[in-house]
């Protein structure tokens, strides 16, 4: 029994004296990537407004636009007229009636360009029109179409 105890003591001492082996370490990496596409949209709502050519219409709201563009450098809104800034009629003897479009408070002749310097999300802008009085306008229906375009920088 003493031999057995001595042998066990020697075995335990040799295990305690043996150097401990460190666990091997390894690592790897995963590269994460993503791309966000440029997205610019306008949602246009026609207000169905009636313009008064005979007595004139001053800054009448004709619609609204919700702008969204995620370009950090900003974007441009363009308002263009199909008839070059005139209301036209097919009535015999009718002459085109000039008007001024106004976008978000800005106007510059028959078309408007508005520059935004940063991204905007759900920005609401109004579209208005000013028509000078023309008491000599020929009877008939006068129309034009405004196109609102958005473009990132």
PDB file of C-alpha atoms in Angstrom:
ATOM      1  CA  UNK A   1       0.000   0.000   0.000  1.00  0.00           C
ATOM      2  CA  UNK A   2       2.865   2.349   0.699  1.00  0.00           C
ATOM      3  CA  UNK A   3       4.227   1.479  -2.713  1.00  0.00           C
ATOM      4  CA  UNK A   4       0.925   2.224  -4.298  1.00  0.00           C
ATOM      5  CA  UNK A   5       0.630   5.549  -2.467  1.00  0.00           C
ATOM      6  CA  UNK A   6       4.173   6.464  -3.409  1.00  0.00           C
ATOM      7  CA  UNK A   7       3.520   5.622  -7.029  1.00  0.00           C
ATOM      8  CA  UNK A   8       0.372   7.763  -7.004  1.00  0.00           C
ATOM      9  CA  UNK A   9       2.256  10.607  -5.377  1.00  0.00           C
ATOM     10  CA  UNK A  10       5.019  10.394  -7.983  1.00  0.00           C
ATOM     11  CA  UNK A  11       2.458  10.347 -10.828  1.00  0.00           C
ATOM     12  CA  UNK A  12       0.671  13.374  -9.387  1.00  0.00           C
ATOM     13  CA  UNK A  13       3.929  15.256  -8.971  1.00  0.00           C
ATOM     14  CA  UNK A  14       4.989  14.522 -12.523  1.00  0.00           C
ATOM     15  CA  UNK A  15       1.641  15.819 -13.879  1.00  0.00           C
ATOM     16  CA  UNK A  16       1.955  18.989 -11.845  1.00  0.00           C
ATOM     17  CA  UNK A  17       5.516  19.546 -13.037  1.00  0.00           C
ATOM     18  CA  UNK A  18       4.681  18.956 -16.718  1.00  0.00           C
ATOM     19  CA  UNK A  19       4.429  22.172 -18.699  1.00  0.00           C
ATOM     20  CA  UNK A  20       0.882  23.149 -19.638  1.00  0.00           C
ATOM     21  CA  UNK A  21       0.314  23.363 -23.393  1.00  0.00           C
ATOM     22  CA  UNK A  22      -1.443  26.557 -24.540  1.00  0.00           C
ATOM     23  CA  UNK A  23      -4.437  26.084 -26.822  1.00  0.00           C
ATOM     24  CA  UNK A  24      -3.723  26.983 -30.434  1.00  0.00           C
ATOM     25  CA  UNK A  25      -5.405  30.230 -31.590  1.00  0.00           C
ATOM     26  CA  UNK A  26      -6.654  31.040 -35.102  1.00  0.00           C
ATOM     27  CA  UNK A  27      -8.836  33.810 -36.496  1.00  0.00           C
ATOM     28  CA  UNK A  28     -10.354  34.942 -39.758  1.00  0.00           C
ATOM     29  CA  UNK A  29     -12.182  38.003 -41.017  1.00  0.00           C
ATOM     30  CA  UNK A  30     -15.388  38.704 -42.847  1.00  0.00           C
ATOM     31  CA  UNK A  31     -15.635  41.866 -44.934  1.00  0.00           C
ATOM     32  CA  UNK A  32     -19.061  43.503 -44.816  1.00  0.00           C
ATOM     33  CA  UNK A  33     -20.161  45.547 -47.834  1.00  0.00           C
ATOM     34  CA  UNK A  34     -23.349  47.252 -48.881  1.00  0.00           C
ATOM     35  CA  UNK A  35     -24.474  49.751 -51.488  1.00  0.00           C
ATOM     36  CA  UNK A  36     -27.332  52.222 -51.258  1.00  0.00           C
ATOM     37  CA  UNK A  37     -28.590  53.235 -54.680  1.00  0.00           C
ATOM     38  CA  UNK A  38     -29.429  56.861 -55.363  1.00  0.00           C
ATOM     39  CA  UNK A  39     -33.187  57.246 -55.246  1.00  0.00           C
ATOM     40  CA  UNK A  40     -34.970  60.476 -56.128  1.00  0.00           C
ATOM     41  CA  UNK A  41     -38.761  60.624 -56.444  1.00  0.00           C
ATOM     42  CA  UNK A  42     -41.553  63.157 -56.632  1.00  0.00           C
ATOM     43  CA  UNK A  43     -45.180  62.537 -55.761  1.00  0.00           C
ATOM     44  CA  UNK A  44     -47.289  65.166 -57.512  1.00  0.00           C
ATOM     45  CA  UNK A  45     -50.847  66.064 -56.465  1.00  0.00           C
ATOM     46  CA  UNK A  46     -52.959  68.183 -58.822  1.00  0.00           C
ATOM     47  CA  UNK A  47     -55.177  70.567 -56.827  1.00  0.00           C
ATOM     48  CA  UNK A  48     -57.662  70.882 -59.713  1.00  0.00           C
ATOM     49  CA  UNK A  49     -57.524  74.679 -59.442  1.00  0.00           C
ATOM     50  CA  UNK A  50     -59.337  76.944 -61.913  1.00  0.00           C
ATOM     51  CA  UNK A  51     -57.422  79.985 -63.138  1.00  0.00           C
ATOM     52  CA  UNK A  52     -59.215  83.236 -63.942  1.00  0.00           C
ATOM     53  CA  UNK A  53     -57.821  84.634 -67.163  1.00  0.00           C
ATOM     54  CA  UNK A  54     -60.205  87.602 -67.424  1.00  0.00           C
ATOM     55  CA  UNK A  55     -59.466  89.171 -64.032  1.00  0.00           C
ATOM     56  CA  UNK A  56     -56.137  87.423 -63.434  1.00  0.00           C
ATOM     57  CA  UNK A  57     -54.960  84.891 -60.870  1.00  0.00           C
ATOM     58  CA  UNK A  58     -52.211  85.720 -58.397  1.00  0.00           C
ATOM     59  CA  UNK A  59     -50.131  82.836 -56.985  1.00  0.00           C
ATOM     60  CA  UNK A  60     -52.998  80.343 -57.132  1.00  0.00           C
ATOM     61  CA  UNK A  61     -51.940  76.975 -55.698  1.00  0.00           C
ATOM     62  CA  UNK A  62     -52.396  74.412 -58.473  1.00  0.00           C
ATOM     63  CA  UNK A  63     -50.726  71.457 -56.773  1.00  0.00           C
ATOM     64  CA  UNK A  64     -48.244  70.086 -54.299  1.00  0.00           C
ATOM     65  CA  UNK A  65     -45.152  67.928 -54.579  1.00  0.00           C
ATOM     66  CA  UNK A  66     -43.514  65.605 -52.071  1.00  0.00           C
ATOM     67  CA  UNK A  67     -39.777  65.423 -52.808  1.00  0.00           C
ATOM     68  CA  UNK A  68     -37.529  62.593 -51.670  1.00  0.00           C
ATOM     69  CA  UNK A  69     -33.889  62.271 -52.719  1.00  0.00           C
ATOM     70  CA  UNK A  70     -31.144  60.466 -50.807  1.00  0.00           C
ATOM     71  CA  UNK A  71     -28.245  62.125 -52.666  1.00  0.00           C
ATOM     72  CA  UNK A  72     -26.081  63.689 -49.934  1.00  0.00           C
ATOM     73  CA  UNK A  73     -24.859  66.360 -52.376  1.00  0.00           C
ATOM     74  CA  UNK A  74     -28.454  67.440 -53.013  1.00  0.00           C
ATOM     75  CA  UNK A  75     -30.661  67.527 -56.070  1.00  0.00           C
ATOM     76  CA  UNK A  76     -32.503  69.760 -58.513  1.00  0.00           C
ATOM     77  CA  UNK A  77     -36.221  70.150 -59.147  1.00  0.00           C
ATOM     78  CA  UNK A  78     -37.295  71.384 -62.587  1.00  0.00           C
ATOM     79  CA  UNK A  79     -40.743  72.642 -63.500  1.00  0.00           C
ATOM     80  CA  UNK A  80     -41.345  72.816 -67.241  1.00  0.00           C
ATOM     81  CA  UNK A  81     -44.358  73.770 -69.303  1.00  0.00           C
ATOM     82  CA  UNK A  82     -45.520  71.765 -72.321  1.00  0.00           C
ATOM     83  CA  UNK A  83     -46.553  75.044 -74.011  1.00  0.00           C
ATOM     84  CA  UNK A  84     -43.552  77.183 -73.060  1.00  0.00           C
ATOM     85  CA  UNK A  85     -45.330  78.968 -70.197  1.00  0.00           C
ATOM     86  CA  UNK A  86     -48.593  79.688 -72.006  1.00  0.00           C
ATOM     87  CA  UNK A  87     -52.171  78.514 -71.689  1.00  0.00           C
ATOM     88  CA  UNK A  88     -53.421  77.574 -75.156  1.00  0.00           C
ATOM     89  CA  UNK A  89     -56.883  77.142 -76.598  1.00  0.00           C
ATOM     90  CA  UNK A  90     -58.143  75.546 -79.793  1.00  0.00           C
ATOM     91  CA  UNK A  91     -60.902  78.175 -80.005  1.00  0.00           C
ATOM     92  CA  UNK A  92     -60.956  80.196 -83.219  1.00  0.00           C
ATOM     93  CA  UNK A  93     -59.003  83.436 -82.770  1.00  0.00           C
ATOM     94  CA  UNK A  94     -57.668  82.498 -79.295  1.00  0.00           C
ATOM     95  CA  UNK A  95     -54.171  83.693 -78.500  1.00  0.00           C
ATOM     96  CA  UNK A  96     -51.847  81.955 -76.017  1.00  0.00           C
ATOM     97  CA  UNK A  97     -52.052  83.406 -72.485  1.00  0.00           C
ATOM     98  CA  UNK A  98     -48.694  83.723 -70.705  1.00  0.00           C
ATOM     99  CA  UNK A  99     -48.388  82.771 -67.047  1.00  0.00           C
ATOM    100  CA  UNK A 100     -45.644  82.362 -64.447  1.00  0.00           C
ATOM    101  CA  UNK A 101     -45.172  79.081 -62.558  1.00  0.00           C
ATOM    102  CA  UNK A 102     -44.029  79.298 -58.926  1.00  0.00           C
ATOM    103  CA  UNK A 103     -42.379  76.353 -57.187  1.00  0.00           C
ATOM    104  CA  UNK A 104     -41.861  76.456 -53.431  1.00  0.00           C
ATOM    105  CA  UNK A 105     -41.956  80.264 -53.572  1.00  0.00           C
ATOM    106  CA  UNK A 106     -39.474  80.577 -56.457  1.00  0.00           C
ATOM    107  CA  UNK A 107     -40.169  81.643 -60.032  1.00  0.00           C
ATOM    108  CA  UNK A 108     -38.081  82.593 -63.042  1.00  0.00           C
ATOM    109  CA  UNK A 109     -40.075  82.950 -66.223  1.00  0.00           C
ATOM    110  CA  UNK A 110     -41.825  80.067 -67.958  1.00  0.00           C
ATOM    111  CA  UNK A 111     -39.839  77.350 -66.137  1.00  0.00           C
ATOM    112  CA  UNK A 112     -38.418  76.990 -62.641  1.00  0.00           C
ATOM    113  CA  UNK A 113     -35.262  75.253 -61.386  1.00  0.00           C
ATOM    114  CA  UNK A 114     -34.851  74.796 -57.643  1.00  0.00           C
ATOM    115  CA  UNK A 115     -31.585  73.462 -56.214  1.00  0.00           C
ATOM    116  CA  UNK A 116     -31.481  71.631 -52.882  1.00  0.00           C
ATOM    117  CA  UNK A 117     -28.046  71.433 -51.238  1.00  0.00           C
ATOM    118  CA  UNK A 118     -28.595  68.197 -49.299  1.00  0.00           C
ATOM    119  CA  UNK A 119     -30.705  65.067 -49.195  1.00  0.00           C
ATOM    120  CA  UNK A 120     -34.373  65.579 -48.301  1.00  0.00           C
ATOM    121  CA  UNK A 121     -36.988  63.023 -47.341  1.00  0.00           C
ATOM    122  CA  UNK A 122     -40.713  63.747 -47.771  1.00  0.00           C
ATOM    123  CA  UNK A 123     -40.264  67.495 -48.281  1.00  0.00           C
ATOM    124  CA  UNK A 124     -43.531  69.085 -49.344  1.00  0.00           C
ATOM    125  CA  UNK A 125     -43.493  71.986 -51.793  1.00  0.00           C
ATOM    126  CA  UNK A 126     -46.350  73.906 -53.400  1.00  0.00           C
ATOM    127  CA  UNK A 127     -46.824  74.698 -57.065  1.00  0.00           C
ATOM    128  CA  UNK A 128     -48.624  77.937 -57.860  1.00  0.00           C
ATOM    129  CA  UNK A 129     -49.359  79.966 -60.971  1.00  0.00           C
ATOM    130  CA  UNK A 130     -49.811  83.677 -61.647  1.00  0.00           C
ATOM    131  CA  UNK A 131     -51.827  84.683 -64.705  1.00  0.00           C
ATOM    132  CA  UNK A 132     -52.069  88.392 -65.542  1.00  0.00           C
ATOM    133  CA  UNK A 133     -55.558  89.726 -66.263  1.00  0.00           C
ATOM    134  CA  UNK A 134     -56.609  89.611 -69.918  1.00  0.00           C
ATOM    135  CA  UNK A 135     -60.068  91.098 -70.390  1.00  0.00           C
ATOM    136  CA  UNK A 136     -59.857  90.496 -74.158  1.00  0.00           C
ATOM    137  CA  UNK A 137     -59.319  86.729 -74.032  1.00  0.00           C
ATOM    138  CA  UNK A 138     -61.387  84.743 -76.557  1.00  0.00           C
ATOM    139  CA  UNK A 139     -63.981  82.342 -75.125  1.00  0.00           C
ATOM    140  CA  UNK A 140     -62.735  78.780 -74.890  1.00  0.00           C
ATOM    141  CA  UNK A 141     -60.893  76.276 -72.772  1.00  0.00           C
ATOM    142  CA  UNK A 142     -57.217  77.071 -72.139  1.00  0.00           C
ATOM    143  CA  UNK A 143     -54.766  74.417 -70.967  1.00  0.00           C
ATOM    144  CA  UNK A 144     -51.136  73.577 -70.363  1.00  0.00           C
ATOM    145  CA  UNK A 145     -49.286  70.817 -68.547  1.00  0.00           C
ATOM    146  CA  UNK A 146     -46.543  71.330 -65.976  1.00  0.00           C
ATOM    147  CA  UNK A 147     -43.978  68.546 -65.573  1.00  0.00           C
ATOM    148  CA  UNK A 148     -42.043  68.270 -62.292  1.00  0.00           C
ATOM    149  CA  UNK A 149     -38.684  66.475 -62.581  1.00  0.00           C
ATOM    150  CA  UNK A 150     -36.178  65.586 -59.863  1.00  0.00           C
ATOM    151  CA  UNK A 151     -32.521  64.752 -60.449  1.00  0.00           C
ATOM    152  CA  UNK A 152     -29.746  64.014 -57.966  1.00  0.00           C
ATOM    153  CA  UNK A 153     -26.416  65.802 -58.301  1.00  0.00           C
TER     154      UNK A 153
END
